[in-house]
Amino acid sequence: MNGVTILILPKRPIPFFDESLSGYIFRLASANHFENPLPMFQLSGLTMPGYLSRIACTTILRATQSLERLSILCNYSSDSLRNLTFCESEGRFVIYGNETIPENAIHNLKSKVCPMCLSESPMYSRKVWELAFYTACERHLISLIEVALLAKKRYLGRAGI
């Protein structure tokens, strides 16, 4: 991999099937005692200018992006990690499950959370929460609340996961 040695992280939580990739990177950083997820983005090669765009780049996976380095870090397959994203499709569309949806249906700068889900264990960010049209938690039957991404980090970091 271009002469770069990548070590496996000591703590590698397994991603949940319905977790968002950005949420997983938050949990991975927290589990390995990073103060914030920026080093995880740098180590994984998912860097773009600006903190928020780094988060956004993991929400919609561009065709030019690779999850290979992150896969090595967390010892989890690239294909499985790709399932945590909305993969870029033709034009301004992304793939969600078996459906193609407009890219603007994805929240990039704000995230929604279910406060009840985040009060339970395990605490993690669901991929479906990033869909703009998804407004209520199907498990708790309550409205999702919008939080800035930095606040989301505090939510997830508070759990120490």
mmCIF file of C-alpha atoms in Angstrom:
data_model
loop_
_atom_site.group_PDB
_atom_site.id
_atom_site.type_symbol
_atom_site.label_atom_id
_atom_site.label_comp_id
_atom_site.label_asym_id
_atom_site.label_seq_id
_atom_site.Cartn_x
_atom_site.Cartn_y
_atom_site.Cartn_z
ATOM 1 C CA MET A 1 0.000 0.000 0.000
ATOM 2 C CA ASN A 2 2.491 2.598 -1.269
ATOM 3 C CA GLY A 3 5.064 1.656 1.381
ATOM 4 C CA VAL A 4 2.837 2.769 4.260
ATOM 5 C CA THR A 5 2.668 0.451 7.253
ATOM 6 C CA ILE A 6 -0.704 0.436 8.974
ATOM 7 C CA LEU A 7 -1.039 -1.183 12.362
ATOM 8 C CA ILE A 8 -4.195 -2.791 13.664
ATOM 9 C CA LEU A 9 -5.751 -0.750 16.472
ATOM 10 C CA PRO A 10 -5.660 -2.418 19.906
ATOM 11 C CA LYS A 11 -9.403 -1.982 20.452
ATOM 12 C CA ARG A 12 -11.621 -2.795 17.491
ATOM 13 C CA PRO A 13 -15.330 -2.738 18.258
ATOM 14 C CA ILE A 14 -17.368 -4.588 15.666
ATOM 15 C CA PRO A 15 -19.650 -2.298 13.645
ATOM 16 C CA PHE A 16 -23.371 -2.815 14.091
ATOM 17 C CA PHE A 17 -25.211 -3.799 10.901
ATOM 18 C CA ASP A 18 -27.285 -0.586 10.934
ATOM 19 C CA GLU A 19 -24.516 1.770 12.115
ATOM 20 C CA SER A 20 -23.309 4.754 10.096
ATOM 21 C CA LEU A 21 -19.653 4.796 9.090
ATOM 22 C CA SER A 22 -19.091 8.205 10.665
ATOM 23 C CA GLY A 23 -20.642 6.896 13.896
ATOM 24 C CA TYR A 24 -18.416 3.829 13.739
ATOM 25 C CA ILE A 25 -15.335 6.015 13.305
ATOM 26 C CA PHE A 26 -16.416 8.020 16.391
ATOM 27 C CA ARG A 27 -16.747 4.767 18.386
ATOM 28 C CA LEU A 28 -13.432 3.428 17.073
ATOM 29 C CA ALA A 29 -11.637 6.648 18.053
ATOM 30 C CA SER A 30 -13.247 6.696 21.488
ATOM 31 C CA ALA A 31 -12.481 3.020 22.148
ATOM 32 C CA ASN A 32 -8.813 3.731 21.409
ATOM 33 C CA HIS A 33 -8.773 6.820 23.648
ATOM 34 C CA PHE A 34 -8.434 9.459 20.945
ATOM 35 C CA GLU A 35 -9.760 12.850 22.049
ATOM 36 C CA ASN A 36 -11.557 13.244 18.736
ATOM 37 C CA PRO A 37 -11.995 11.237 15.539
ATOM 38 C CA LEU A 38 -9.608 13.325 13.390
ATOM 39 C CA PRO A 39 -6.658 10.921 13.831
ATOM 40 C CA MET A 40 -8.900 8.064 12.700
ATOM 41 C CA PHE A 41 -9.720 9.942 9.498
ATOM 42 C CA GLN A 42 -6.021 10.617 8.909
ATOM 43 C CA LEU A 43 -4.959 7.031 9.633
ATOM 44 C CA SER A 44 -7.708 5.655 7.408
ATOM 45 C CA GLY A 45 -6.910 7.991 4.517
ATOM 46 C CA LEU A 46 -10.414 9.468 4.554
ATOM 47 C CA THR A 47 -9.127 13.022 4.714
ATOM 48 C CA MET A 48 -10.700 15.992 3.033
ATOM 49 C CA PRO A 49 -10.255 19.682 3.834
ATOM 50 C CA GLY A 50 -12.183 20.687 6.934
ATOM 51 C CA TYR A 51 -13.487 18.689 9.868
ATOM 52 C CA LEU A 52 -17.138 18.569 8.804
ATOM 53 C CA SER A 53 -16.336 17.482 5.272
ATOM 54 C CA ARG A 54 -14.406 14.547 6.712
ATOM 55 C CA ILE A 55 -17.607 13.458 8.415
ATOM 56 C CA ALA A 56 -19.624 14.065 5.259
ATOM 57 C CA CYS A 57 -17.196 12.035 3.153
ATOM 58 C CA THR A 58 -17.965 8.968 5.225
ATOM 59 C CA THR A 59 -21.702 9.436 4.884
ATOM 60 C CA ILE A 60 -21.638 9.254 1.091
ATOM 61 C CA LEU A 61 -18.796 7.067 -0.107
ATOM 62 C CA ARG A 62 -17.408 8.402 -3.375
ATOM 63 C CA ALA A 63 -16.209 6.033 -6.051
ATOM 64 C CA THR A 64 -12.685 7.439 -5.627
ATOM 65 C CA GLN A 65 -12.549 6.646 -1.900
ATOM 66 C CA SER A 66 -11.133 3.454 -0.484
ATOM 67 C CA LEU A 67 -11.885 1.858 2.859
ATOM 68 C CA GLU A 68 -8.842 -0.409 2.652
ATOM 69 C CA ARG A 69 -6.781 1.433 5.294
ATOM 70 C CA LEU A 70 -9.710 1.643 7.707
ATOM 71 C CA SER A 71 -10.320 -2.052 7.079
ATOM 72 C CA ILE A 72 -6.769 -2.845 8.201
ATOM 73 C CA LEU A 73 -7.004 -0.569 11.249
ATOM 74 C CA CYS A 74 -10.165 -2.191 12.560
ATOM 75 C CA ASN A 75 -9.594 -5.683 11.093
ATOM 76 C CA TYR A 76 -12.994 -5.624 9.406
ATOM 77 C CA SER A 77 -13.639 -6.152 5.691
ATOM 78 C CA SER A 78 -13.882 -3.190 3.301
ATOM 79 C CA ASP A 79 -17.150 -4.566 1.928
ATOM 80 C CA SER A 80 -18.686 -4.688 5.401
ATOM 81 C CA LEU A 81 -17.530 -1.125 6.089
ATOM 82 C CA ARG A 82 -18.952 -0.008 2.736
ATOM 83 C CA ASN A 83 -22.369 -1.240 3.936
ATOM 84 C CA LEU A 84 -22.223 1.454 6.637
ATOM 85 C CA THR A 85 -22.229 4.190 3.973
ATOM 86 C CA PHE A 86 -24.467 5.501 1.248
ATOM 87 C CA CYS A 87 -22.490 4.531 -1.857
ATOM 88 C CA GLU A 88 -22.349 6.996 -4.712
ATOM 89 C CA SER A 89 -24.433 6.078 -7.732
ATOM 90 C CA GLU A 90 -24.692 7.786 -11.115
ATOM 91 C CA GLY A 91 -25.417 11.509 -11.090
ATOM 92 C CA ARG A 92 -26.396 13.017 -7.748
ATOM 93 C CA PHE A 93 -27.844 9.789 -6.346
ATOM 94 C CA VAL A 94 -26.764 7.315 -3.666
ATOM 95 C CA ILE A 95 -27.649 3.737 -2.934
ATOM 96 C CA TYR A 96 -29.542 2.868 0.244
ATOM 97 C CA GLY A 97 -30.325 -0.824 0.541
ATOM 98 C CA ASN A 98 -31.823 -1.764 -2.810
ATOM 99 C CA GLU A 99 -32.999 1.770 -3.564
ATOM 100 C CA THR A 100 -31.436 4.724 -5.341
ATOM 101 C CA ILE A 101 -32.240 8.001 -3.607
ATOM 102 C CA PRO A 102 -31.239 11.635 -4.241
ATOM 103 C CA GLU A 103 -27.964 12.636 -2.606
ATOM 104 C CA ASN A 104 -29.666 15.643 -1.004
ATOM 105 C CA ALA A 105 -31.779 13.215 1.065
ATOM 106 C CA ILE A 106 -28.686 12.715 3.243
ATOM 107 C CA HIS A 107 -27.848 15.036 6.153
ATOM 108 C CA ASN A 108 -24.208 16.085 6.067
ATOM 109 C CA LEU A 109 -23.788 18.949 8.510
ATOM 110 C CA LYS A 110 -26.395 18.032 11.066
ATOM 111 C CA SER A 111 -27.266 14.654 12.377
ATOM 112 C CA LYS A 112 -30.414 13.334 13.965
ATOM 113 C CA VAL A 113 -30.455 11.062 16.965
ATOM 114 C CA CYS A 114 -32.973 9.250 19.103
ATOM 115 C CA PRO A 115 -32.235 10.300 22.670
ATOM 116 C CA MET A 116 -33.739 7.064 23.984
ATOM 117 C CA CYS A 117 -31.522 4.916 21.729
ATOM 118 C CA LEU A 118 -28.511 6.885 22.941
ATOM 119 C CA SER A 119 -29.472 6.307 26.564
ATOM 120 C CA GLU A 120 -29.390 2.543 26.007
ATOM 121 C CA SER A 121 -26.500 0.206 25.629
ATOM 122 C CA PRO A 122 -24.945 -0.259 23.174
ATOM 123 C CA MET A 123 -24.851 3.390 22.177
ATOM 124 C CA TYR A 124 -24.171 3.989 18.484
ATOM 125 C CA SER A 125 -25.310 6.150 15.585
ATOM 126 C CA ARG A 126 -27.751 4.516 13.160
ATOM 127 C CA LYS A 127 -27.238 4.974 9.427
ATOM 128 C CA VAL A 128 -30.956 5.569 8.874
ATOM 129 C CA TRP A 129 -30.769 8.667 11.095
ATOM 130 C CA GLU A 130 -28.780 10.358 8.313
ATOM 131 C CA LEU A 131 -31.752 10.266 5.939
ATOM 132 C CA ALA A 132 -33.439 13.670 5.823
ATOM 133 C CA PHE A 133 -36.907 12.150 5.473
ATOM 134 C CA TYR A 134 -36.460 9.810 8.450
ATOM 135 C CA THR A 135 -37.818 11.826 11.372
ATOM 136 C CA ALA A 136 -38.909 9.351 14.065
ATOM 137 C CA CYS A 137 -37.381 6.360 15.798
ATOM 138 C CA GLU A 138 -39.224 3.251 14.704
ATOM 139 C CA ARG A 139 -38.237 1.485 17.925
ATOM 140 C CA HIS A 140 -39.277 4.144 20.451
ATOM 141 C CA LEU A 141 -41.915 5.936 18.352
ATOM 142 C CA ILE A 142 -40.543 9.368 19.194
ATOM 143 C CA SER A 143 -39.199 12.215 17.060
ATOM 144 C CA LEU A 144 -35.498 12.323 16.338
ATOM 145 C CA ILE A 145 -33.678 15.445 17.480
ATOM 146 C CA GLU A 146 -31.165 17.312 15.310
ATOM 147 C CA VAL A 147 -27.703 17.821 16.713
ATOM 148 C CA ALA A 148 -24.575 19.335 15.244
ATOM 149 C CA LEU A 149 -21.907 16.747 14.454
ATOM 150 C CA LEU A 150 -19.663 18.020 17.231
ATOM 151 C CA ALA A 151 -22.500 17.495 19.701
ATOM 152 C CA LYS A 152 -22.958 13.996 18.287
ATOM 153 C CA LYS A 153 -19.326 13.310 19.167
ATOM 154 C CA ARG A 154 -20.061 14.344 22.756
ATOM 155 C CA TYR A 155 -23.103 12.032 22.850
ATOM 156 C CA LEU A 156 -21.104 9.062 21.606
ATOM 157 C CA GLY A 157 -17.938 9.948 23.545
ATOM 158 C CA ARG A 158 -19.882 10.192 26.793
ATOM 159 C CA ALA A 159 -20.547 6.481 26.660
ATOM 160 C CA GLY A 160 -16.842 5.733 26.473
ATOM 161 C CA ILE A 161 -17.356 3.460 23.498
#
